Amino acid sequence: MPVLNEMSRRGTPFKGILYAGLMINFAEGGRREFKVLEFNVRFGDPETQVILPLLESDLVDVIDACIDGTLDNFEVRWKSGAACCVVLAAGGYPGKYGKGDEIEGLEKAAATGNVVVFHAGTKLSVGKTVTNTGRVLGVTGIGTGIKEAIESSYSAVAQISFEGMHFRKDIGKRATGK
């Protein structure tokens, strides 16, 4: 809000998507300290990949309301539940990584239910889906609560494989208190 307020004060109000890259430190007594790392005028991923599956409103209508300056009169509706996104990265990422490794199990992952697999760094090569960048896939699980969403995500991740695939195994851990 301080950034948006300052932009308005300067006569350049912001309309659109403002993605804030934040670092959150948990201080004594459970107090949170926020530090802004960056702002981008675009959707962030995987941050958007975990939010959009829960959006019930039509995204185009939300964007139109932003453009028209009527978002304050627009009811943005959300589905109940929770979501969890696990990023599958290529071996070596964020450093040097290979390309062209075949990705297997995408159909099995989708069949686990309550999952959306976002292709971030893939391409089709001779009829097969292969890796093409460091962040390869975002696997978003949806559930009635965070525990179920995490289980859905990791259940789908277990169906996918490619050479050097790695991912964090602690996504959502803090939210479950474990």
Short mmCIF file of C-alpha atoms in Angstrom, two decimals:
data_model
loop_
_atom_site.label_atom_id
_atom_site.label_comp_id
_atom_site.label_asym_id
_atom_site.label_seq_id
_atom_site.Cartn_x
_atom_site.Cartn_y
_atom_site.Cartn_z
CA MET A 1 0.00 0.00 0.00
CA PRO A 2 2.79 2.52 0.66
CA VAL A 3 4.02 2.12 -2.93
CA LEU A 4 0.54 2.42 -4.43
CA ASN A 5 -0.24 5.44 -2.26
CA GLU A 6 2.99 7.14 -3.29
CA MET A 7 2.30 6.48 -6.98
CA SER A 8 -1.14 8.06 -6.59
CA ARG A 9 0.35 11.03 -4.71
CA ARG A 10 2.72 11.60 -7.63
CA GLY A 11 -0.18 11.58 -10.09
CA THR A 12 0.73 8.19 -11.57
CA PRO A 13 -1.78 5.79 -10.03
CA PHE A 14 -1.09 2.15 -10.78
CA LYS A 15 -3.57 -0.01 -12.69
CA GLY A 16 -2.80 -3.61 -13.38
CA ILE A 17 -0.91 -6.49 -11.88
CA LEU A 18 1.81 -5.59 -9.41
CA TYR A 19 3.79 -8.57 -8.20
CA ALA A 20 5.82 -7.91 -5.07
CA GLY A 21 8.76 -10.18 -4.34
CA LEU A 22 8.94 -10.28 -0.55
CA MET A 23 11.20 -11.77 2.09
CA ILE A 24 9.32 -12.57 5.29
CA ASN A 25 11.29 -13.01 8.50
CA PHE A 26 9.61 -14.45 11.56
CA ALA A 27 10.78 -12.48 14.58
CA GLU A 28 10.39 -13.24 18.27
CA GLY A 29 6.83 -13.53 19.50
CA GLY A 30 5.58 -14.56 16.05
CA ARG A 31 5.92 -11.03 14.64
CA ARG A 32 6.58 -10.94 10.90
CA GLU A 33 8.98 -8.53 9.24
CA PHE A 34 8.49 -7.89 5.52
CA LYS A 35 11.24 -6.74 3.16
CA VAL A 36 10.54 -5.85 -0.46
CA LEU A 37 13.02 -7.47 -2.84
CA GLU A 38 11.44 -6.39 -6.12
CA PHE A 39 8.31 -5.29 -7.92
CA ASN A 40 7.25 -6.68 -11.29
CA VAL A 41 4.35 -5.59 -13.46
CA ARG A 42 3.33 -9.13 -14.32
CA PHE A 43 2.03 -12.28 -12.75
CA GLY A 44 4.67 -14.12 -10.73
CA ASP A 45 5.07 -17.84 -11.01
CA PRO A 46 4.70 -20.13 -9.14
CA GLU A 47 2.85 -17.61 -6.98
CA THR A 48 0.08 -17.18 -9.57
CA GLN A 49 -0.06 -20.91 -10.26
CA VAL A 50 -1.17 -21.50 -6.67
CA ILE A 51 -3.75 -18.67 -6.62
CA LEU A 52 -5.56 -18.85 -9.95
CA PRO A 53 -7.00 -22.37 -9.53
CA LEU A 54 -8.96 -20.97 -6.56
CA LEU A 55 -10.29 -17.94 -8.47
CA GLU A 56 -14.00 -18.38 -9.11
CA SER A 57 -14.50 -15.02 -10.87
CA ASP A 58 -13.58 -14.72 -14.52
CA LEU A 59 -10.01 -13.36 -14.67
CA VAL A 60 -10.85 -11.27 -17.75
CA ASP A 61 -13.65 -9.54 -15.79
CA VAL A 62 -11.24 -8.81 -12.93
CA ILE A 63 -8.68 -7.33 -15.33
CA ASP A 64 -11.37 -5.28 -17.09
CA ALA A 65 -12.47 -3.87 -13.71
CA CYS A 66 -8.84 -2.87 -13.04
CA ILE A 67 -8.59 -1.13 -16.40
CA ASP A 68 -11.94 0.63 -15.92
CA GLY A 69 -11.07 1.69 -12.37
CA THR A 70 -14.11 -0.13 -10.97
CA LEU A 71 -12.41 -2.93 -9.05
CA ASP A 72 -13.67 -1.45 -5.78
CA ASN A 73 -17.22 -2.17 -7.00
CA PHE A 74 -16.38 -5.63 -8.34
CA GLU A 75 -16.84 -8.73 -6.21
CA VAL A 76 -13.87 -11.02 -6.71
CA ARG A 77 -15.09 -14.50 -5.79
CA TRP A 78 -12.86 -17.32 -4.55
CA LYS A 79 -13.50 -21.04 -4.23
CA SER A 80 -13.23 -22.40 -0.73
CA GLY A 81 -10.24 -24.57 0.00
CA ALA A 82 -6.50 -24.31 -0.34
CA ALA A 83 -3.79 -24.91 -2.93
CA CYS A 84 -0.11 -25.86 -2.89
CA CYS A 85 2.35 -25.55 -5.78
CA VAL A 86 5.57 -27.55 -6.02
CA VAL A 87 8.10 -26.52 -8.69
CA LEU A 88 9.94 -29.32 -10.50
CA ALA A 89 13.36 -28.13 -11.60
CA ALA A 90 15.96 -29.50 -13.99
CA GLY A 91 19.17 -31.02 -12.64
CA GLY A 92 21.73 -28.27 -11.99
CA TYR A 93 19.16 -25.48 -11.68
CA PRO A 94 19.61 -22.62 -10.76
CA GLY A 95 23.06 -23.05 -12.30
CA LYS A 96 23.82 -24.85 -15.53
CA TYR A 97 21.14 -27.38 -16.45
CA GLY A 98 20.46 -29.74 -19.31
CA LYS A 99 17.65 -29.48 -21.85
CA GLY A 100 15.76 -32.01 -23.90
CA ASP A 101 15.14 -34.65 -21.23
CA GLU A 102 11.87 -36.51 -21.76
CA ILE A 103 9.21 -35.89 -19.11
CA GLU A 104 7.20 -38.96 -18.18
CA GLY A 105 4.05 -39.36 -16.12
CA LEU A 106 2.21 -36.15 -16.98
CA GLU A 107 -1.01 -38.03 -17.78
CA LYS A 108 -0.75 -40.04 -14.54
CA ALA A 109 -0.20 -36.83 -12.56
CA ALA A 110 -3.27 -35.18 -14.08
CA ALA A 111 -5.31 -38.30 -13.36
CA THR A 112 -4.61 -38.05 -9.60
CA GLY A 113 -7.38 -35.41 -9.46
CA ASN A 114 -7.50 -31.95 -7.92
CA VAL A 115 -4.24 -31.07 -9.69
CA VAL A 116 -3.18 -28.57 -12.33
CA VAL A 117 0.21 -29.08 -13.97
CA PHE A 118 1.62 -25.82 -15.33
CA HIS A 119 4.23 -26.10 -18.07
CA ALA A 120 6.88 -23.47 -17.37
CA GLY A 121 9.96 -24.79 -19.16
CA THR A 122 8.83 -27.52 -21.51
CA LYS A 123 8.54 -27.99 -25.24
CA LEU A 124 7.31 -30.63 -27.65
CA SER A 125 10.03 -32.50 -29.49
CA VAL A 126 9.17 -35.30 -31.89
CA GLY A 127 5.81 -35.76 -30.16
CA LYS A 128 7.27 -35.92 -26.66
CA THR A 129 7.28 -33.33 -23.88
CA VAL A 130 10.84 -32.47 -22.88
CA THR A 131 12.60 -30.08 -20.52
CA ASN A 132 13.61 -26.72 -21.97
CA THR A 133 14.52 -24.42 -19.04
CA GLY A 134 15.50 -24.68 -15.38
CA ARG A 135 12.04 -24.38 -13.83
CA VAL A 136 10.24 -27.10 -15.74
CA LEU A 137 6.79 -27.63 -14.19
CA GLY A 138 4.59 -26.20 -11.44
CA VAL A 139 2.39 -28.89 -9.90
CA THR A 140 -0.55 -27.35 -8.04
CA GLY A 141 -2.67 -29.52 -5.77
CA ILE A 142 -6.07 -28.34 -4.57
CA GLY A 143 -7.87 -29.51 -1.44
CA THR A 144 -10.47 -28.60 1.13
CA GLY A 145 -7.61 -27.54 3.43
CA ILE A 146 -3.87 -26.99 3.21
CA LYS A 147 -2.98 -30.53 4.31
CA GLU A 148 -5.08 -32.06 1.53
CA ALA A 149 -3.71 -29.57 -1.02
CA ILE A 150 -0.13 -30.47 -0.09
CA GLU A 151 -0.92 -34.19 -0.34
CA SER A 152 -2.56 -33.69 -3.76
CA SER A 153 0.47 -31.80 -5.03
CA TYR A 154 3.07 -34.30 -3.85
CA SER A 155 0.94 -37.23 -4.97
CA ALA A 156 0.99 -35.84 -8.51
CA VAL A 157 4.71 -35.00 -8.28
CA ALA A 158 5.38 -38.67 -7.47
CA GLN A 159 3.95 -39.63 -10.88
CA ILE A 160 6.29 -37.36 -12.86
CA SER A 161 9.91 -38.03 -13.72
CA PHE A 162 12.72 -36.69 -15.88
CA GLU A 163 16.51 -36.86 -15.75
CA GLY A 164 17.89 -34.82 -12.83
CA MET A 165 14.44 -33.73 -11.59
CA HIS A 166 14.54 -32.11 -8.18
CA PHE A 167 12.11 -30.20 -6.00
CA ARG A 168 11.66 -28.96 -2.47
CA LYS A 169 10.07 -31.43 -0.10
CA ASP A 170 9.06 -28.88 2.54
CA ILE A 171 6.47 -26.80 0.66
CA GLY A 172 3.59 -26.02 3.01
CA LYS A 173 5.38 -27.48 6.03
CA ARG A 174 5.04 -24.30 8.11
CA ALA A 175 1.34 -24.06 7.31
CA THR A 176 0.75 -27.51 8.81
CA GLY A 177 2.84 -26.78 11.89
CA LYS A 178 5.29 -29.61 11.12
#
